[in-house]
Every structure is written in C-alpha cells, then in structure tokens.
Coordinates of C-alpha atoms in Angstrom, one line a residue:
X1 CA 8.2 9.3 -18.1
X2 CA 11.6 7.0 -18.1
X3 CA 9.5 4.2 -18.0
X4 CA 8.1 4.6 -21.8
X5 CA 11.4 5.7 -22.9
X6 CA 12.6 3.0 -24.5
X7 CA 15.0 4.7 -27.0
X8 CA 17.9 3.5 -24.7
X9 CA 16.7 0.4 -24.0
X10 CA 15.8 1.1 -20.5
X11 CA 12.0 1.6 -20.9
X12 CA 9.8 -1.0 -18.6
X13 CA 8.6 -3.1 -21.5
X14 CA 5.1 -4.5 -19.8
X15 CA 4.6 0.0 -19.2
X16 CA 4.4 1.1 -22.5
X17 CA 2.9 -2.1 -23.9
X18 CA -0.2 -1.6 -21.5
X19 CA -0.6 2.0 -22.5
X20 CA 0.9 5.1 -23.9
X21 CA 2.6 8.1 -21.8
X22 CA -0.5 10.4 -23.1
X23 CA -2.6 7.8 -22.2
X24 CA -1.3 7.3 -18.7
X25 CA -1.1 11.5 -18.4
X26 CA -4.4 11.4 -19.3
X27 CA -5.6 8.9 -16.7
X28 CA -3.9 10.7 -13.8
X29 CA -5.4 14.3 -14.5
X30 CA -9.6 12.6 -14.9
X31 CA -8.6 10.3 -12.0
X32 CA -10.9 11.2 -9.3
X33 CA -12.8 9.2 -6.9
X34 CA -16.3 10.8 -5.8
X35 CA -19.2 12.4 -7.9
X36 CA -18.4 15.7 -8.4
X37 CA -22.0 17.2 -9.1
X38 CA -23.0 16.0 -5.1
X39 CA -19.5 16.8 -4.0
X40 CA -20.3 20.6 -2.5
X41 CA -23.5 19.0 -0.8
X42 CA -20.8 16.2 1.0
X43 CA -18.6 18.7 1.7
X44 CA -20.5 20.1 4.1
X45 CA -21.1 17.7 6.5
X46 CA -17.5 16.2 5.6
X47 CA -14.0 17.6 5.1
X48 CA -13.1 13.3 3.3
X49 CA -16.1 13.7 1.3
X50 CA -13.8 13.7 -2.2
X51 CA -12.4 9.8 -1.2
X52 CA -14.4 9.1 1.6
X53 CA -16.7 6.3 -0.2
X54 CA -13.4 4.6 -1.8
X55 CA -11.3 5.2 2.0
X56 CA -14.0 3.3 4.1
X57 CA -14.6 0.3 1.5
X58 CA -10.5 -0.3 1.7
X59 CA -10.3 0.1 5.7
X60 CA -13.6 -2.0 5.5
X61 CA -12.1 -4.9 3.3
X62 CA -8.8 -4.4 6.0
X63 CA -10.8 -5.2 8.6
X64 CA -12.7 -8.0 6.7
X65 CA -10.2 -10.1 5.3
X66 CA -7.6 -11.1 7.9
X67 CA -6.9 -11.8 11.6
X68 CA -4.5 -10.1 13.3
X69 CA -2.2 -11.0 15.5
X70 CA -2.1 -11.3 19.4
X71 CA 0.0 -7.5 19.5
X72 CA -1.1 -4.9 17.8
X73 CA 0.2 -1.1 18.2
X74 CA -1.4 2.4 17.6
X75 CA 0.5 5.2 16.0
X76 CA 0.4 8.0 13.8
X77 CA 1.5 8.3 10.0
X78 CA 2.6 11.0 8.1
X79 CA 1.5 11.3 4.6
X80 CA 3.5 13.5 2.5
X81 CA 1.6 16.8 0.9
X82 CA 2.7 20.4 0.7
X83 CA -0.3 20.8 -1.6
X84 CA -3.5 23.1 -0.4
X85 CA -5.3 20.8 2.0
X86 CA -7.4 22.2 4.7
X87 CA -5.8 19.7 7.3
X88 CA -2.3 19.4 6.2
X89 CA -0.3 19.1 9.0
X90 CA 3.1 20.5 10.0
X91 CA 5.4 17.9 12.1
X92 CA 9.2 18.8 12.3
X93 CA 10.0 15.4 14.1
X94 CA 9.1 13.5 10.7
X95 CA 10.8 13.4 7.7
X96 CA 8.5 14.7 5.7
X97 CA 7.7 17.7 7.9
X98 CA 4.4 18.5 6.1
X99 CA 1.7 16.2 5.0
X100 CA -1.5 14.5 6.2
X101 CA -1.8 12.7 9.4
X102 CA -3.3 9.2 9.6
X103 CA -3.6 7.4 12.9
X104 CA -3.2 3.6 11.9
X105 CA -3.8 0.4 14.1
X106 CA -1.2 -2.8 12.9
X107 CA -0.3 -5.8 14.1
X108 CA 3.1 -6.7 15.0
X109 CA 3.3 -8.7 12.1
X110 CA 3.0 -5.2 9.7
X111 CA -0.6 -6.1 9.0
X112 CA -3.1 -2.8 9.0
X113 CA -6.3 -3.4 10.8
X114 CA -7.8 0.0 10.6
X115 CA -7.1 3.5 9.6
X116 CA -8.1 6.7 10.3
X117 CA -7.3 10.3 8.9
X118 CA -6.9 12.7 11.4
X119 CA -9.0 16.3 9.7
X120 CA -9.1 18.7 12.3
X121 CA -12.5 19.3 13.6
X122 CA -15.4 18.4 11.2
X123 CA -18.2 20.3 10.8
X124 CA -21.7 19.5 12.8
X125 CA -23.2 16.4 11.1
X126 CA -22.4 12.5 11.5
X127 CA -18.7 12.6 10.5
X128 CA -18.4 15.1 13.2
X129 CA -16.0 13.1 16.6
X130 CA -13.9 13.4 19.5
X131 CA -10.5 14.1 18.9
X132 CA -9.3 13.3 22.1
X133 CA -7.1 10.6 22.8
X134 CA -9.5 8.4 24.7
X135 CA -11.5 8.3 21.8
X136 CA -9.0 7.9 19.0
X137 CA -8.3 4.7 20.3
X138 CA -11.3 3.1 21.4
X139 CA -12.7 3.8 17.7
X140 CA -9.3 2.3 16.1
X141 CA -9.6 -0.4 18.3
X142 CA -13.4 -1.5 17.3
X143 CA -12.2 -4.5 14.9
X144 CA -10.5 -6.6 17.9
X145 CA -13.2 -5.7 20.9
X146 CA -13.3 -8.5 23.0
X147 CA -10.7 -10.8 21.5
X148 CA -8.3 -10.6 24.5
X149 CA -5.7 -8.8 22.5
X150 CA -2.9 -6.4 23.6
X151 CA -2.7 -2.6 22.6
X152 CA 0.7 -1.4 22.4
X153 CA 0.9 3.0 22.7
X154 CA 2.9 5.8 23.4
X155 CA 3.0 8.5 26.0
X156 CA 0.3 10.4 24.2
X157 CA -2.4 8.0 24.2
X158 CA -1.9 6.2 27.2
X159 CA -3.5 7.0 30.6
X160 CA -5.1 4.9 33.7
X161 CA -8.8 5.9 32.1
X162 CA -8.1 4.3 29.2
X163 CA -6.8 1.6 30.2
X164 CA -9.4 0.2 32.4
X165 CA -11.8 1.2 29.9
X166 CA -10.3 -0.7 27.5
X167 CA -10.4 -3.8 29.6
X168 CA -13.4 -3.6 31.3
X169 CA -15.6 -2.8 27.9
X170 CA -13.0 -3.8 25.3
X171 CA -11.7 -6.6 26.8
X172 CA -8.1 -5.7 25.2
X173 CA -5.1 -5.2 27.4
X174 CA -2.7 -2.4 27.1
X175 CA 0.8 -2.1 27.0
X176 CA 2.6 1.5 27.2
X177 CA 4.9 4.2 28.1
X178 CA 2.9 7.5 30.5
X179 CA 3.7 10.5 30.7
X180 CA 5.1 11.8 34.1
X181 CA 3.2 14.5 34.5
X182 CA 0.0 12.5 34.2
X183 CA -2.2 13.0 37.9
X184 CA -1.9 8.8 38.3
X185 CA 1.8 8.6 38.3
X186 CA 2.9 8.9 42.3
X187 CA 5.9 11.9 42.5
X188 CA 8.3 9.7 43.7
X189 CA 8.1 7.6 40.3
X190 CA 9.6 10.0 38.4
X191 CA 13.1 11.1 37.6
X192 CA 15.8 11.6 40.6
X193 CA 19.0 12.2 40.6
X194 CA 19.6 9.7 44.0
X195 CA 17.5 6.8 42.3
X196 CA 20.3 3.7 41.2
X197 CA 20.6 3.3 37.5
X198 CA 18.7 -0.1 36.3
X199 CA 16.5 0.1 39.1
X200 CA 12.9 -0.1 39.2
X201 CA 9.7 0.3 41.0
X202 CA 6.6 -0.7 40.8
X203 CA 3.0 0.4 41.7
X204 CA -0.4 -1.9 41.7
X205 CA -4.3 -1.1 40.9
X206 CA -7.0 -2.9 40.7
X207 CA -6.6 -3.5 37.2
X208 CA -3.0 -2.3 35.6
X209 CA 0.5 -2.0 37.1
X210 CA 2.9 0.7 36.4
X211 CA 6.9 1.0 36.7
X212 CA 9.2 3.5 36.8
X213 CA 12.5 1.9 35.4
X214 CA 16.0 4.2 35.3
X215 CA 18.1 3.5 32.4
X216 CA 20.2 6.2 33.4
X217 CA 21.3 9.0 35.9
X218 CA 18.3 11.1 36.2
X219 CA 16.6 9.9 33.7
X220 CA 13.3 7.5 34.2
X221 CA 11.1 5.5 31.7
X222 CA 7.5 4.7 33.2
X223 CA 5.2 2.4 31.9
X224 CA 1.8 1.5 32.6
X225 CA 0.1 -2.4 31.7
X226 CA -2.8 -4.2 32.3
X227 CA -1.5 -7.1 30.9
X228 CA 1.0 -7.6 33.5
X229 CA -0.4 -8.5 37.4
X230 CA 3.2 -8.8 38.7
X231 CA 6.2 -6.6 38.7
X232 CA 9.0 -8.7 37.2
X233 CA 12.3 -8.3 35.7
X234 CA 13.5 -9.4 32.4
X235 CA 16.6 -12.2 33.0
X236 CA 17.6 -11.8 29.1
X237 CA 18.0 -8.1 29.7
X238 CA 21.3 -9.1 32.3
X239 CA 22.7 -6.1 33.9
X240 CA 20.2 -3.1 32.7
X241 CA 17.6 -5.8 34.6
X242 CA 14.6 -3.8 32.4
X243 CA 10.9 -5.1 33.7
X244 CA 9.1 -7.1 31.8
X245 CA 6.6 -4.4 30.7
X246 CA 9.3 -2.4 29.3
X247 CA 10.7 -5.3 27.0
X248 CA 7.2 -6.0 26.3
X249 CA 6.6 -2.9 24.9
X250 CA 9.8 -2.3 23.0
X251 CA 8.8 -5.4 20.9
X252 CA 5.2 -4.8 20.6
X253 CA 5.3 -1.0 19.6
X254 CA 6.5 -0.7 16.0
X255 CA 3.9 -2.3 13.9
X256 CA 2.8 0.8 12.3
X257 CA 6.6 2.3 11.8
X258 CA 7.3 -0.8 10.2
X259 CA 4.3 -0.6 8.0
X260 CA 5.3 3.3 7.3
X261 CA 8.9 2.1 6.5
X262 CA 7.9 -0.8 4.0
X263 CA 5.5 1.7 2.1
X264 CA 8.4 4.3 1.7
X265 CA 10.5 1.4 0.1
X266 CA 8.5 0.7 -2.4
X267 CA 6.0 3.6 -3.2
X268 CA 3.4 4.4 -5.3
X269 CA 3.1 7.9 -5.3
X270 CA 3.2 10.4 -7.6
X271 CA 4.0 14.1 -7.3
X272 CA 0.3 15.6 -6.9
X273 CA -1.4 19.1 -6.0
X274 CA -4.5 17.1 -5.0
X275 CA -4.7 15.7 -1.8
X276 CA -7.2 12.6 -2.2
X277 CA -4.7 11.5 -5.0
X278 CA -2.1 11.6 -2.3
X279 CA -4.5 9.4 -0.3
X280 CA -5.3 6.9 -3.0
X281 CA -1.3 6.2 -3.6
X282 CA -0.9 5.6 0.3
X283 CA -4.0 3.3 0.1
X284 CA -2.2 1.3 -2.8
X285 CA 1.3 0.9 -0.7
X286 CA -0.9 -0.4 2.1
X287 CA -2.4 -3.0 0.3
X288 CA 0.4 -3.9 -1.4
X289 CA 1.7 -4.9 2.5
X290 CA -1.6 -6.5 3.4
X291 CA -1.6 -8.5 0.5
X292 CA 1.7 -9.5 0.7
X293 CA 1.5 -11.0 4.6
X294 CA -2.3 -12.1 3.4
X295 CA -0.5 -14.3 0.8
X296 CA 2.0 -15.3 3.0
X297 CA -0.4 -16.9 5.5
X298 CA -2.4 -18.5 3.1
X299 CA 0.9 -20.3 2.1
X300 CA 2.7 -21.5 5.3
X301 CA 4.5 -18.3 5.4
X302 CA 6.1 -18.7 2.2
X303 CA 9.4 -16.7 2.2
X304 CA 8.1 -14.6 -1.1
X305 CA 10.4 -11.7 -2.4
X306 CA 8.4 -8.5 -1.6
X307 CA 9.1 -7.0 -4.9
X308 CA 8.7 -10.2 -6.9
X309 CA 5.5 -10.4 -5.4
X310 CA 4.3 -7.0 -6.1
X311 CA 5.8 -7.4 -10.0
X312 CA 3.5 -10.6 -10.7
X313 CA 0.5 -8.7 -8.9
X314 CA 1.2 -5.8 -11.1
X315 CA 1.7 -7.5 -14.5
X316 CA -1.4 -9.6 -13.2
X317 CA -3.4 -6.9 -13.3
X318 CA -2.1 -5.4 -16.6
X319 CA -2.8 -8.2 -18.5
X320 CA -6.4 -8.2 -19.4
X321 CA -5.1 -3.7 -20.7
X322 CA -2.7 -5.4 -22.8
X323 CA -4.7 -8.3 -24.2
X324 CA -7.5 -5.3 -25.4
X325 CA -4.7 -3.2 -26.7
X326 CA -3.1 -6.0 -28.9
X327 CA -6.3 -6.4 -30.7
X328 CA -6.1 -2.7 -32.1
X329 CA -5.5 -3.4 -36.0
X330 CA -3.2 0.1 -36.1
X331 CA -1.5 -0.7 -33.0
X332 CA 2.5 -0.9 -34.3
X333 CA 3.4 -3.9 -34.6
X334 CA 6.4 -4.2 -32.9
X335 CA 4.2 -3.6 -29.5
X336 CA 2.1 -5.9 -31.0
X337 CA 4.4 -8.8 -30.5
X338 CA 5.7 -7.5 -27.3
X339 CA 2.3 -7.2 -25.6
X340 CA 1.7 -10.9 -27.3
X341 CA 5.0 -12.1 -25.9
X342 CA 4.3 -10.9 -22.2
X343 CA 0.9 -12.5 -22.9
X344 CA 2.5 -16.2 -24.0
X345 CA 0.5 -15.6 -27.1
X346 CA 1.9 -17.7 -30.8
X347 CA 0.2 -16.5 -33.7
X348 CA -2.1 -19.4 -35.2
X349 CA 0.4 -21.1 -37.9
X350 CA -2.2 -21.9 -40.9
X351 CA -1.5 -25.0 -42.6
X352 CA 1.0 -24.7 -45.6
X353 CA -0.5 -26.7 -48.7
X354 CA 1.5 -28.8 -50.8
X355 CA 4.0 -27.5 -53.2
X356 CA 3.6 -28.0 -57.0
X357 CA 6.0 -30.5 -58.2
X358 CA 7.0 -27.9 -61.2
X359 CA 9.6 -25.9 -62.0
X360 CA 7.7 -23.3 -63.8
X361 CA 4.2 -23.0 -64.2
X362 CA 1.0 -20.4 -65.2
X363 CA 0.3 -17.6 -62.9
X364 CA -2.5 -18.0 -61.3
X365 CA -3.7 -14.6 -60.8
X366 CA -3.3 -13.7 -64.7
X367 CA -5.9 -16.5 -65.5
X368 CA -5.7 -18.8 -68.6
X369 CA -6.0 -16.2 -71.1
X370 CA -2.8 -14.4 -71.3
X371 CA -1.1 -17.8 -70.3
X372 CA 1.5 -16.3 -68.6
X373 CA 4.4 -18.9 -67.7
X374 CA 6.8 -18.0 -64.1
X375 CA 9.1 -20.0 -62.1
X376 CA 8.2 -17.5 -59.0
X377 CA 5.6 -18.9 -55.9
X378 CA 3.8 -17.4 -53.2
X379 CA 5.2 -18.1 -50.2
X380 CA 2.1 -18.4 -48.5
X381 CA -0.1 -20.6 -50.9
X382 CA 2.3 -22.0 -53.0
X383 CA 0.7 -20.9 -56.4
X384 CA 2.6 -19.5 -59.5
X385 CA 2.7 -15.7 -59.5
X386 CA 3.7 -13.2 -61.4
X387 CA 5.6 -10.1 -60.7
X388 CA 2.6 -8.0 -61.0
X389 CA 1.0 -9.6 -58.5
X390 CA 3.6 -9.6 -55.7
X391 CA 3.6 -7.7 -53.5
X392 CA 6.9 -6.2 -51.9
X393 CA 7.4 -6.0 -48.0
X394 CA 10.6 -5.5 -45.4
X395 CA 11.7 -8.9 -43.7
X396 CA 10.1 -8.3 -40.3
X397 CA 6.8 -7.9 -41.4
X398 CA 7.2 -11.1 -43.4
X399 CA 8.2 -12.9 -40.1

C-alpha cells in the first residue's frame, strides 16, 4: 500500500487520487469474473469455468485484432501460483518452480496470437481434448491455417506426423529441433564420438528435411524442416558451418520467452490465493505487450518507451474514476485539486464586479436601519461588510 502513502512524499499521486487504499482492498477481494450462482453447474463440464467467459473473449480479441508475423513459435509459460489449484503444476527447470502452465503461440515480433491453459484432463463434456502434442499444436495453430507461415518448436512437440500434417492440411511450415530417440531419426544421425565437430548430415522426405549437426565431440543437435528442400550451410556462421535450419531456428524460436520476459519486467500481479485472479493479472501483462507492438504498427514503428506507453494507457484509463471522484462535495480538498490538476481542469473564475469608489461605506448585510458605517469589503463581491458578517477561513481554502 506504498503507493497511497503519501506521508513521505513518495505516494503515486494519480493512485490515491483515483481511489482510496480501502477502496482498492475492497475491489480486489469482490473481484471475480463468472456468476457464481451457475458456477458448480460449469464446473462440471469445466475445470476454467471461474474465467473461462473473460479468457476466450481476450484470446478471441488476440486473434482478432492483428496480423502476425511470417515466424511464429510455440512454447509453454509458467504462471506463478503456489495457491490450491487443481492443475497447478510443478516445473523445477523454471523460475518459478510452481504455477500454472499456459501453452502460448507468438510471433517473432513478441505478438500473442493464441493462448491456451494447459488443466490436466477435463471432465467428459465439450471442453474435454487431447493433450497430446499433435493436437496442442494443430489447435494453437488455428488463427494462421493456410497462410503459408512458419512454426518454430521444440523437441517435445516436433515429429515427422506433425509436420506433414501441418503442411498438407495447415498449409504452415515447421521449423524444429527432434528428439533422437524419435522412430524417424536414422541411428546413424545421432551422437558419435568419431563424427567431426561442425559437421553435418542431412536426410530428405517427400515433404521435410532433417540434419544432424555436431557442435561438439559427442554431442549432436538434429533438426527437422519442411520449410527447407535443400541441405545448406550457413556462410555467416564461418567455422561452426551450422545448416541453415539450425540458424533458422535459433532466430525464430523465442517469441514466447521474449513475451514471458517482457511480462516479468513490468507486472501486474498481485500476491493472490485465487487462481483465476492470477490468470486475470497475466491476461493484463499480455495485453499490455500486444497493445504496445499494436500501437507501434499503426505508427510506422514508432520507437515508444514501453513504460511511458503503459503510464499514458494507465492514467488514460483512470481518468473518467478521477473525474467522478472530484465531483464528491466531501471529497478533501486537497485531492480535489490534485485529481483537477491531473485532469487539466481551472476552476471557472466568475467575474469580479467593480469596486466602490469609497473609503468607507454602510454594510450591506446590516440593511439601512442600524446604518452601520465600515471601511471593510468582501473580497468576493465587493460590498461593505461588517465584522459580523465575515466569515473567517485559513489561506488555502481562500485560494
């Protein structure tokens, strides 16, 4: 609660003019996103059903309101939650270690094209899927099908299957790293100690080509494309000679850990035992990201400051709270004045009438009969008044 401290002076001055701390406590514990009367009913047929309604219009609007690029990548997020979730996830290779997994599709350019969160096994009912890899993909891949785009993946996902599915019905191209132990990859492909470091070989199909390329002494990367017809080696790569495939796919494949890396830099989230809140703040960082490289685009790639960016989107939205606030009669005044400030509002100056060309002069509250003579005038009006009709107020007020 820093943020409405401003005792210090280091309060955020457009926070606590939008709202109080109880207020924003308050919003955070109602906050929820589903009706909770039909919510048992949902739950049955679907483990999302608390945010599904809100998590497919945003991965809809994703989808909706932007091209992506030429290269796009699929990989995995991991959302961090130690809260009770029944699909919480334990990954030691992550940072986080525990949280919720989302499988995300982005282009190169950082841009999220579809999203999807990984629950286990659902029960029977239309929400119920495949979880197999095969699958994954071809249903994150369903906003670029047939645009002639290239997938970039990791060992898990890729495999012969799915890439000639993916071009035949998809028409997409692939781009990825194989697993050796996969029953496609020929024996003599994989790692050897008598193979020649920065060495490849290749092997055709019908529709893909695969390498095997050593980067060192018994060690062997193999990669699998069916974007590639030819074997060929990269001459910017000099003496490691890498294949083109393999330099393809080292700059294709981070998309997705780029868009995970510019959400942890500036992120929303909030400490929370409720896992569709922890959602809902990962759905904000993401759109903060799209909107960013949505606004870019629109403006000739503008070279915008990320956080300035997300500041005048923020105060942009707070305005119309602060504007409503203001206009509370036993607001303080002092946020008053702030809140009109941020707003570039000037209190109407009314127009001062002419002053009386007189020393001294009857009061005009007392009337004619008691004929009471002062020297003192309103500062306001201008008229004669007496002490007993002054009132008395501190200097700010009076500015």
């Amino acid at each position: 609660m820093d943020m409405w401290d401003n005792s210090n002076g280091t309060g955020v001055e457009a926070i606590y003019v939008t709202m109080s701390a109880q207020r924003f406590k308050f919003l955070m514990r109602c906050l929820r996103f589903d009706d909770i009367r039909t919510r048992d009913q949902r739950k049955a047929l679907d483990k999302l059903a608390p945010i599904r309604e809100i998590f497919e219009d945003f991965v809809s609007n994703s989808k909706n309101s932007f091209n992506p690029s030429d290269y796009l990548s699929i990989d995995e997020q991991l959302v961090e939650f130690r809260g009770n979730c029944p699909f919480r996830q334990y990954i030691p290779s992550k940072a986080a270690k525990y949280g919720i997994k989302i499988y995300a599709l982005a282009s190169a350019s950082n841009l999220l094209a579809n999203l999807e969160v990984y629950v286990y096994s659902q029960p029977d009912g239309p929400y119920r899927v495949s979880n197999s890899a095969n699958d994954l993909v071809l249903r994150l891949v369903e906003p670029v099908v047939g645009s002639n785009r290239n997938i970039s993946l990791g060992n898990w996902f890729v495999s012969l299957q799915l890439a000639v599915t993916l071009l035949k019905e998809k028409s997409l191209t692939l781009v990825g790293t194989i697993r050796g132990n996969r029953r496609e990859v020929p024996q003599n492909f994989l790692a050897d100690k008598d193979r020649e470091v920065h060495t490849s070989l290749f092997g055709y199909h019908e529709k893909a080509t695969l390498v095997s390329y050593v980067p060192r002494k018994n060690k062997a990367v193999i990669a699998l494309s069916t974007m590639h017809k030819v074997g060929e080696i990269d001459p910017s790569t000099g003496d490691k000679q890498k294949p083109v495939i393999i330099t393809t796919y080292i700059e294709t494949k981070f998309g997705v850990d780029i868009l995970d890396k510019m959400c942890k830099q500036y992120d929303t989230a909030r400490n929370s035992r409720r896992w569709p809140l922890t959602i809902f703040f990962h759905l904000l960082n993401v759109g903060g990201v799209n909107a960013l490289n949505i606004y870019r685009a629109n403006h000739n790639n503008e070279n915008v400051i990320r956080y300035k960016y997300l500041s005048t989107r923020a105060l942009d939205l707070m305005k119309p709270a602060i504007h409503r606030r203001i206009s509370i009669t036993t607001l303080p005044k002092e946020i008053q004045e702030r809140g009109k400030l941020l707003l570039g509002i000037k209190d109407r100056v009314e127009e001062q009438p002419e002053r009386i060309n007189a020393s001294k002069g009857r009061c005009s509250q007392c009337g004619r009969a008691k004929d009471k003579k002062v020297k003192t005038t309103c500062e306001k009006c201008n008229n004669f008044t007496c002490p007993d009709h002054m009132k008395k107020i501190c200097v700010r007020c009076y500015e």
